[in-house]
PDB file of C-alpha atoms and ligand atoms in Angstrom:
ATOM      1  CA  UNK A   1     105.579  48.570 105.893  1.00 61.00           C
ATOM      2  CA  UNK A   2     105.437  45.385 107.820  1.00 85.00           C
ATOM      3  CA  UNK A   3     106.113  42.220 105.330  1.00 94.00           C
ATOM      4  CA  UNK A   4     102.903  39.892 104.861  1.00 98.00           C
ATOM      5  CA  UNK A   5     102.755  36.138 105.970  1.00 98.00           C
ATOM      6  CA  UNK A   6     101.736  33.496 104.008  1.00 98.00           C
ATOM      7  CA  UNK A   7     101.110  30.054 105.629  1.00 98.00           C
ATOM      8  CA  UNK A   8      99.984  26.984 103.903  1.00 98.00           C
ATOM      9  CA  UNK A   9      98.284  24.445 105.756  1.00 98.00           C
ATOM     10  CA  UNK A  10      98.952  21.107 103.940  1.00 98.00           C
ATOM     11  CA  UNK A  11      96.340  19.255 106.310  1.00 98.00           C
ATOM     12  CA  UNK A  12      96.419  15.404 105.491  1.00 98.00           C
ATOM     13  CA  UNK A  13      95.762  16.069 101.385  1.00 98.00           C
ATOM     14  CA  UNK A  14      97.242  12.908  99.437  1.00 98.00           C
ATOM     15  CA  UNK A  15      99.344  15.473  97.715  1.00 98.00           C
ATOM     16  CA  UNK A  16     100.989  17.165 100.907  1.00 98.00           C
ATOM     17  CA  UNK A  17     101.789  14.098 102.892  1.00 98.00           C
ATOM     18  CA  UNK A  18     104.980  12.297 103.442  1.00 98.00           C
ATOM     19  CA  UNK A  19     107.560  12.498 100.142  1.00 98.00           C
ATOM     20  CA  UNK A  20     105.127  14.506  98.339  1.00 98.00           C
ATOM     21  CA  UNK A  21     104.726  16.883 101.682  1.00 98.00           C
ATOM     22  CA  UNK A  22     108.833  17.699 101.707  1.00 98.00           C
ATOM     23  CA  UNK A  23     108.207  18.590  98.026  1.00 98.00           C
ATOM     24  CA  UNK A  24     105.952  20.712  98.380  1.00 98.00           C
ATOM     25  CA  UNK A  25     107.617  22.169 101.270  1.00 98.00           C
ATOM     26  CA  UNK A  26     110.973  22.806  98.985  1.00 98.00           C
ATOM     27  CA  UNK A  27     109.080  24.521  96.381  1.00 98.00           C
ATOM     28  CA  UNK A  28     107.529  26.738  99.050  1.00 98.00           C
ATOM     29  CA  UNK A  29     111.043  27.410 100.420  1.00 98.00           C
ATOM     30  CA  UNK A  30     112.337  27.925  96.832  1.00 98.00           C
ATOM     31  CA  UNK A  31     109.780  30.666  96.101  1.00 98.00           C
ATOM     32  CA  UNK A  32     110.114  32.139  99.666  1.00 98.00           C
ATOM     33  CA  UNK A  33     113.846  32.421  98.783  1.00 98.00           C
ATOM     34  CA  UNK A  34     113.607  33.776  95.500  1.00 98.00           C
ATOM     35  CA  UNK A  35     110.875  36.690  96.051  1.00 98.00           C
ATOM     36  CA  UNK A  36     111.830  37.118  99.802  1.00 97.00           C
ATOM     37  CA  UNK A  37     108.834  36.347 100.607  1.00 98.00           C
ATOM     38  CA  UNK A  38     107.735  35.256 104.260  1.00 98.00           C
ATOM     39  CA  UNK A  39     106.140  31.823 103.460  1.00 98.00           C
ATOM     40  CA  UNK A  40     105.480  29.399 106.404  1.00 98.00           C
ATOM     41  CA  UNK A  41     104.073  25.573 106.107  1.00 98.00           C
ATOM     42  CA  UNK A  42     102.075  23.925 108.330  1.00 98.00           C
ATOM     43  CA  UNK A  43     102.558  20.229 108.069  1.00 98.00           C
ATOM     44  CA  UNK A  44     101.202  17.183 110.059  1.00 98.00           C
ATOM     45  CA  UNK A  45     103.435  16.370 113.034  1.00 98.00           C
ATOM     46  CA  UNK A  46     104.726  13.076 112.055  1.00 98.00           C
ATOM     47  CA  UNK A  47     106.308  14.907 108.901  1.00 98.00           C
ATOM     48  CA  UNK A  48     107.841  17.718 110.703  1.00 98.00           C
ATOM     49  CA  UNK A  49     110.796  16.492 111.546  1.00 98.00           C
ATOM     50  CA  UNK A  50     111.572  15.577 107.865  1.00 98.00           C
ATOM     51  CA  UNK A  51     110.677  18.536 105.804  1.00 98.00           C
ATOM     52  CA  UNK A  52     112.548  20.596 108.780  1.00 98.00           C
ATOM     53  CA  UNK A  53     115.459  18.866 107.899  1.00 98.00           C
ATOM     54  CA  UNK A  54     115.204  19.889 103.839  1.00 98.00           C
ATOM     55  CA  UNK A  55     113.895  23.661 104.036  1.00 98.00           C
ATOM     56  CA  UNK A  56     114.981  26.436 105.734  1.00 98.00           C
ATOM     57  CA  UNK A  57     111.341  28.270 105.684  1.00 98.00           C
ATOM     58  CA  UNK A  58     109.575  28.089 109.665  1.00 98.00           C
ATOM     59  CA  UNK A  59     108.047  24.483 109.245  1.00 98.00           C
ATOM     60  CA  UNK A  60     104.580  24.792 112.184  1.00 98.00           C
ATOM     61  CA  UNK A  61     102.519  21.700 113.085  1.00 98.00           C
ATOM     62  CA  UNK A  62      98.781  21.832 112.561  1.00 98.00           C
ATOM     63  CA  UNK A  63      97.658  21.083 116.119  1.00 98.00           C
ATOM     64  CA  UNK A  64      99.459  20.598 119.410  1.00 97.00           C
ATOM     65  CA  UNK A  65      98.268  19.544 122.729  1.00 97.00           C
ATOM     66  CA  UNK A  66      98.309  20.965 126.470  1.00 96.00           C
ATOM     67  CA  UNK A  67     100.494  18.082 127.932  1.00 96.00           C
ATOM     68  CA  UNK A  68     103.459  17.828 129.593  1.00 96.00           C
ATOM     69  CA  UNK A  69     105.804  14.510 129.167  1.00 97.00           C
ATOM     70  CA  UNK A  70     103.961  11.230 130.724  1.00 98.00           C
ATOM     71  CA  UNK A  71     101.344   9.531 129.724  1.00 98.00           C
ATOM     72  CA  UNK A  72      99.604  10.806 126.934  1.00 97.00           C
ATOM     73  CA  UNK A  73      99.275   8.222 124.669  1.00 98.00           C
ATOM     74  CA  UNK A  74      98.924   9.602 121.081  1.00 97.00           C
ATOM     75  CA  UNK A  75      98.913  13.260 122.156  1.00 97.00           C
ATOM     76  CA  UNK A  76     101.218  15.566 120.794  1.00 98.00           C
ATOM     77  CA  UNK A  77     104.085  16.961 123.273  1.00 98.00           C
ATOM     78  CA  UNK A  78     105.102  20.601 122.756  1.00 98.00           C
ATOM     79  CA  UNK A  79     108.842  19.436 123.472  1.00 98.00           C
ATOM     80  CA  UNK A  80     108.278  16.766 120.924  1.00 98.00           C
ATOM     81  CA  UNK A  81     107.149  19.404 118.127  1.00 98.00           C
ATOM     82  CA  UNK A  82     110.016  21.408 118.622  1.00 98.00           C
ATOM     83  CA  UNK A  83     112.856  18.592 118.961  1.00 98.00           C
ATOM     84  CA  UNK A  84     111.359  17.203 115.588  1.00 98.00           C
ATOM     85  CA  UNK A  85     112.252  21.044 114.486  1.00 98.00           C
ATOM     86  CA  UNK A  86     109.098  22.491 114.397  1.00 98.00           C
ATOM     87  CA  UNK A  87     108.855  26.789 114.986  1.00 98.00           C
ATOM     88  CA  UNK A  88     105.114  27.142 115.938  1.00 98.00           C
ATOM     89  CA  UNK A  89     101.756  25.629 115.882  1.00 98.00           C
ATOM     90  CA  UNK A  90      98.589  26.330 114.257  1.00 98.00           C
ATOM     91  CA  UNK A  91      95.834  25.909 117.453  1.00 98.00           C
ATOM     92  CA  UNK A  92      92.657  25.049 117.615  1.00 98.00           C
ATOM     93  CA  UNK A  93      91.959  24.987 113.688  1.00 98.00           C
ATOM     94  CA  UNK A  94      88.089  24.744 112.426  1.00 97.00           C
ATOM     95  CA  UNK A  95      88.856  21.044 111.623  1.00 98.00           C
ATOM     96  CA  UNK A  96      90.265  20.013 115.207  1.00 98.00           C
ATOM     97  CA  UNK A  97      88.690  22.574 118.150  1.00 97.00           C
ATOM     98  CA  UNK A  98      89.804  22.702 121.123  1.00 97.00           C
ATOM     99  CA  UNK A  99      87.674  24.807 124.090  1.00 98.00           C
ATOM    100  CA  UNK A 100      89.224  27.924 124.879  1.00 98.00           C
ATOM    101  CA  UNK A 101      90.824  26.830 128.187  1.00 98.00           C
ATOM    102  CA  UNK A 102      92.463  24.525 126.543  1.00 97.00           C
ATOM    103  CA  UNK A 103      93.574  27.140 123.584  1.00 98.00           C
ATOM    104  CA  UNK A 104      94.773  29.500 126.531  1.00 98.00           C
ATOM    105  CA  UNK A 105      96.964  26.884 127.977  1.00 98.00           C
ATOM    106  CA  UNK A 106      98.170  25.248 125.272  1.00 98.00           C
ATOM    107  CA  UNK A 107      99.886  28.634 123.549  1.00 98.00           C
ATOM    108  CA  UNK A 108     101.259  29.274 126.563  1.00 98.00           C
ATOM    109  CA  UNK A 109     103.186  25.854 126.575  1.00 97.00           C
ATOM    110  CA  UNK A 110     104.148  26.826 123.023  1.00 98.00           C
ATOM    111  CA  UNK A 111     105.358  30.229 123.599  1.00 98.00           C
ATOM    112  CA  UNK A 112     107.700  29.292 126.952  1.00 97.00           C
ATOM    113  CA  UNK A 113     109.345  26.758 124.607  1.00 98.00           C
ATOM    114  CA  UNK A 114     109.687  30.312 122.115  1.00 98.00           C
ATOM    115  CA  UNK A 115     107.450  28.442 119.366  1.00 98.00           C
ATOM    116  CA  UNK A 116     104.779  30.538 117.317  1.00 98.00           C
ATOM    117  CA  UNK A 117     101.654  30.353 117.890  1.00 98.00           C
ATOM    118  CA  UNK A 118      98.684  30.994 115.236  1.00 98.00           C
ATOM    119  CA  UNK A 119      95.172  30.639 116.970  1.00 98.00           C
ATOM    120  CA  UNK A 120      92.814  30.014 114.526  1.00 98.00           C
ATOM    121  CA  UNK A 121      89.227  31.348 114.909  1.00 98.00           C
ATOM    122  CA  UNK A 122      85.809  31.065 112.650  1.00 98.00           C
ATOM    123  CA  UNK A 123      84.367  34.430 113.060  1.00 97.00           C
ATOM    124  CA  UNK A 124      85.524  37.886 114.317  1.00 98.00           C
ATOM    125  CA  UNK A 125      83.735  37.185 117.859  1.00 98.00           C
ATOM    126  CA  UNK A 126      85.906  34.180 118.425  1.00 98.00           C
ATOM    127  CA  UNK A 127      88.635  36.291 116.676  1.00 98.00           C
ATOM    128  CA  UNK A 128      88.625  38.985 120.041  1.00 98.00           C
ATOM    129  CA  UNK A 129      88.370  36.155 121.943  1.00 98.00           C
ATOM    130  CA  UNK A 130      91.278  34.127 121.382  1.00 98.00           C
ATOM    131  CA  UNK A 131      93.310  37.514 120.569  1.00 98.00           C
ATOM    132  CA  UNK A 132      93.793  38.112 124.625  1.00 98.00           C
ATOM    133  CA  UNK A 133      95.897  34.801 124.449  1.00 98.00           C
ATOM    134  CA  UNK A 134      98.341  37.142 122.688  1.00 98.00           C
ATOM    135  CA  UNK A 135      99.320  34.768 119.735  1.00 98.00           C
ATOM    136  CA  UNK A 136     101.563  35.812 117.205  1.00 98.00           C
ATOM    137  CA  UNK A 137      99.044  35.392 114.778  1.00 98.00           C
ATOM    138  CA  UNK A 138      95.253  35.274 114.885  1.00 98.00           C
ATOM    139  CA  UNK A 139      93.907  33.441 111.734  1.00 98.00           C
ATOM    140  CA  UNK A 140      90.119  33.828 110.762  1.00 98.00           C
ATOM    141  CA  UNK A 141      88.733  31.307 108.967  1.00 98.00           C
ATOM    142  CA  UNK A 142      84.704  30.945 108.031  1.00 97.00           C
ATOM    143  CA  UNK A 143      84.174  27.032 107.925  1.00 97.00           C
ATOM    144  CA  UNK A 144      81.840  27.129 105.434  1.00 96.00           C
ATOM    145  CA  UNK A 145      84.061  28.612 102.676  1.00 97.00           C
ATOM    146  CA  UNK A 146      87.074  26.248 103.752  1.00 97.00           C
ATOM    147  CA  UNK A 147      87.833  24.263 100.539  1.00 96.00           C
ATOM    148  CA  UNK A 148      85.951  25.968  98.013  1.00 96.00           C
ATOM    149  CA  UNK A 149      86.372  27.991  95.444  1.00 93.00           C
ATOM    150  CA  UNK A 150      84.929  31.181  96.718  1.00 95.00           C
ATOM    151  CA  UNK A 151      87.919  33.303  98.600  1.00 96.00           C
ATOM    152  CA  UNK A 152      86.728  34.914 102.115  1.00 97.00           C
ATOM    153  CA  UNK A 153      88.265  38.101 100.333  1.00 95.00           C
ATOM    154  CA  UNK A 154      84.843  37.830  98.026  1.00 95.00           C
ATOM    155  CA  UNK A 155      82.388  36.395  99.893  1.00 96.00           C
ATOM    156  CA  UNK A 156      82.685  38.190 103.402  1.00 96.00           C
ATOM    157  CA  UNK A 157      84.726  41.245 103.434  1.00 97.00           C
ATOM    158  CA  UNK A 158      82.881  42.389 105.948  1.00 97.00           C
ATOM    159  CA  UNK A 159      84.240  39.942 108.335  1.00 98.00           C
ATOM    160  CA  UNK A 160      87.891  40.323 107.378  1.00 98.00           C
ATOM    161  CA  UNK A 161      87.324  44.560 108.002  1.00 97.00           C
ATOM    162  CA  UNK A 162      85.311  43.337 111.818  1.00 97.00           C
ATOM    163  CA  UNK A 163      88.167  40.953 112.224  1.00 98.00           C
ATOM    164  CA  UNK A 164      90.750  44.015 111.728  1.00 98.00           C
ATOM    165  CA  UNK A 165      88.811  45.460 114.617  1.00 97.00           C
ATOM    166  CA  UNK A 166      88.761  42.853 116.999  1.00 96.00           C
ATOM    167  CA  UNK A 167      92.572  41.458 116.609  1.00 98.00           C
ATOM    168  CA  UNK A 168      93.900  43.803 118.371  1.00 96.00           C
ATOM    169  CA  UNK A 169      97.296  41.847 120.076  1.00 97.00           C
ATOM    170  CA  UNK A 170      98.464  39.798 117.537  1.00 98.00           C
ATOM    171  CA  UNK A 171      98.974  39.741 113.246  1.00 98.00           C
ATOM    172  CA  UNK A 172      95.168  39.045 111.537  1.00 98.00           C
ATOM    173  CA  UNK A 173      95.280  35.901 108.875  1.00 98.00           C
ATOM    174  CA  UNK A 174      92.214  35.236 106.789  1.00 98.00           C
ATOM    175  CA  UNK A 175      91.509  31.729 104.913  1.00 97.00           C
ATOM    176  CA  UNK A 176      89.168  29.765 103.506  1.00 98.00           C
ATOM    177  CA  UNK A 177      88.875  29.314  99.663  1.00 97.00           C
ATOM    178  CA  UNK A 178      92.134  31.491  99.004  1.00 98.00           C
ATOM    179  CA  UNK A 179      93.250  30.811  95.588  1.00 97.00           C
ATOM    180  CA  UNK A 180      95.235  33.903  93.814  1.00 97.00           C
ATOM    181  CA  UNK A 181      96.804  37.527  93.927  1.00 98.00           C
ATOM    182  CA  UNK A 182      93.540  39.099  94.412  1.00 97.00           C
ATOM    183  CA  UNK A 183      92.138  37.313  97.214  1.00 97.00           C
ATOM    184  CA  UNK A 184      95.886  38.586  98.801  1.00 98.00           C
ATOM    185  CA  UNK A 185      95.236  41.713  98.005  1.00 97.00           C
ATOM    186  CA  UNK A 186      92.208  42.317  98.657  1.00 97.00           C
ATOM    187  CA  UNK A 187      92.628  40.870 102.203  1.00 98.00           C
ATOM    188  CA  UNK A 188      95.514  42.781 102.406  1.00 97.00           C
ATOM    189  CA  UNK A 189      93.578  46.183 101.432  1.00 97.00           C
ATOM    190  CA  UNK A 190      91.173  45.515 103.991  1.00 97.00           C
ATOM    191  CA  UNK A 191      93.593  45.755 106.911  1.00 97.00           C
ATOM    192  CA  UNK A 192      94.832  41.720 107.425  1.00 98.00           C
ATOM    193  CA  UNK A 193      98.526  41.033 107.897  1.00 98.00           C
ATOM    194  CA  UNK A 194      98.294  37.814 105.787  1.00 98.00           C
ATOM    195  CA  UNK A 195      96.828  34.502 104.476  1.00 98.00           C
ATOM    196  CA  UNK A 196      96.551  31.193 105.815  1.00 98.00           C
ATOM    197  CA  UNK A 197      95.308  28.477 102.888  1.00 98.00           C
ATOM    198  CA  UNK A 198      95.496  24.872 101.899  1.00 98.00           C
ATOM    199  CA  UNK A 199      93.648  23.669  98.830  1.00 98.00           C
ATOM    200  CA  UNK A 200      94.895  26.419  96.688  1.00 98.00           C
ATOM    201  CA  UNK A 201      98.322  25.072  97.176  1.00 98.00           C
ATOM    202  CA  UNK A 202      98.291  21.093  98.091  1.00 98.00           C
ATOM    203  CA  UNK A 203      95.576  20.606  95.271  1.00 97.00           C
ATOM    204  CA  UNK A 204      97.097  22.862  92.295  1.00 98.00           C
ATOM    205  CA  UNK A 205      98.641  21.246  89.547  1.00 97.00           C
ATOM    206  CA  UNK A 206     101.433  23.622  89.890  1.00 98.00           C
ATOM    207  CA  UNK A 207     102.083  24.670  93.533  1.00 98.00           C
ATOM    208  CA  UNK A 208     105.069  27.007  92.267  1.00 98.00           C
ATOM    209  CA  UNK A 209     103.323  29.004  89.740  1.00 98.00           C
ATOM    210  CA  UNK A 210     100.329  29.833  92.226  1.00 98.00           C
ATOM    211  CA  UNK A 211     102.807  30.547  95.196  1.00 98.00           C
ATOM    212  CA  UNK A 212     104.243  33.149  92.756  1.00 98.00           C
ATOM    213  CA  UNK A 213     100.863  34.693  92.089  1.00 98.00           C
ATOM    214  CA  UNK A 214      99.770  34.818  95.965  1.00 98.00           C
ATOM    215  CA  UNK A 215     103.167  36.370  96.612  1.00 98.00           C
ATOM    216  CA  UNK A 216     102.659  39.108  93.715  1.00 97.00           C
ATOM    217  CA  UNK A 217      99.697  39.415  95.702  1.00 97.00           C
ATOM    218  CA  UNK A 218     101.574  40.798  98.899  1.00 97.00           C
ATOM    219  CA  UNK A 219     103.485  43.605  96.963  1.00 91.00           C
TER     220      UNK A 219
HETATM  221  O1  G3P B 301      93.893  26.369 107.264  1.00 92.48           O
HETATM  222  C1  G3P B 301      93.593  26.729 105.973  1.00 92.48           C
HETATM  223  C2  G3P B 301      92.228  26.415 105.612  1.00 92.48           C
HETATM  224  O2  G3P B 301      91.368  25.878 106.513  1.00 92.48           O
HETATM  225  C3  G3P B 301      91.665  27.004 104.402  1.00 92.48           C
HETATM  226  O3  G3P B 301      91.555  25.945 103.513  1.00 92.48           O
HETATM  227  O4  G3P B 301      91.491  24.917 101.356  1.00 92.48           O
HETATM  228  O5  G3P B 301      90.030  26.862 101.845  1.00 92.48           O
HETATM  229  O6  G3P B 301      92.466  27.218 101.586  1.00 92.48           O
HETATM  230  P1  G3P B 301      91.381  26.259 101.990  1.00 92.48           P
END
């Protein structure tokens, strides 16, 4: 059995920014060491290059552009993401879209540097779409659930089991309102090859203990 992914997004939350995003990141990389688990963070670029220094977990950025080195004023260089010690990217997330050209060339940049790429998509049409880009991971995400309390896993199985069907190159992440074991697993059950969350994490009042749960989750 292949092992599961979990990747937390920590977006630009208060609580998973600067100092407070390399602690976060440490207790990530102290549960991913204890239970073996394979737990990635996605962290805003100018805080990449810091929490890459303290964990030993793949640190990804949340958005990277289709650039090469010139002038691109506040644009974010492939090269750049992976100097500051980055291993992938999260593209073309529900909260910063990108059209599909742009997707296409962009992971391509990535992957010829050998960075990760995780292409995220809203629905299971833009799911097959983005899966011919051959990512490493395609994560789908309904907007509408994204910070709430309602898990994907509940509210729209049925688009985690079309998903499974229309990733066909790449390993299927669902998000959007993750919060516990059972959201995992039931994800899991349904034929995804792991999570991708945020709030669950960045907002709990302890990151550690909920980590533990969504990693009991996975077994
Ligand atoms: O990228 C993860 C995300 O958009 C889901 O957010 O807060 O619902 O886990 P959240």
């Amino acid at each position: 059995m292949t092992q599961s992914t979990i990747i937390i997004n920590f977006k630009t939350y208060a609580e998973s920014t600067g100092e407070n995003a390399v602690k976060l990141a440490k207790i990530c990389d102290d549960v991913a060491k204890e239970t073996g688990a394979d737990i990635r963070v996605a962290v805003q670029a100018v805080d990449v290059f810091r929490i890459a220094k303290e964990v030993s977990i793949p640190v990804y950025g949340q958005h990277c552009d289709d650039i090469t080195a010139g002038a691109h004023t506040g644009f974010i260089l492939p090269e750049a993401l992976k100097e500051a010690g980055a291993k992938g990217s999260l593209v073309n997330h529900s909260e910063h879209k990108i059209p599909h050209d742009k997707v296409e060339a962009v992971v391509k940049r990535l992957k010829e540097l050998g960075l990760a790429t995780c292409i995220c998509a809203v629905d299971d049409d833009e799911a097959s779409k983005v899966d011919v880009f051959n990512p490493d991971f395609v994560a789908v995400e309904p907007p509408e659930l994204i910070g709430g309390n309602i898990s994907v896993s509940t509210a729209r199985p049925e688009l985690i089991k079309h998903s499974v069907d229309s990733v066909k190159n790449s390993k299927l992440l669902v998000g959007a309102g993750v919060k516990n074991a059972n959201d995992v697993r039931i994800g899991l059950q349904l034929g995804a090859h792991g999570v991708l969350l945020a709030s669950g994490i960045t907002k709990a009042k302890d990151p550690r203990a909920v980590l533990l749960d969504l990693v009991s989750g996975t077994k």
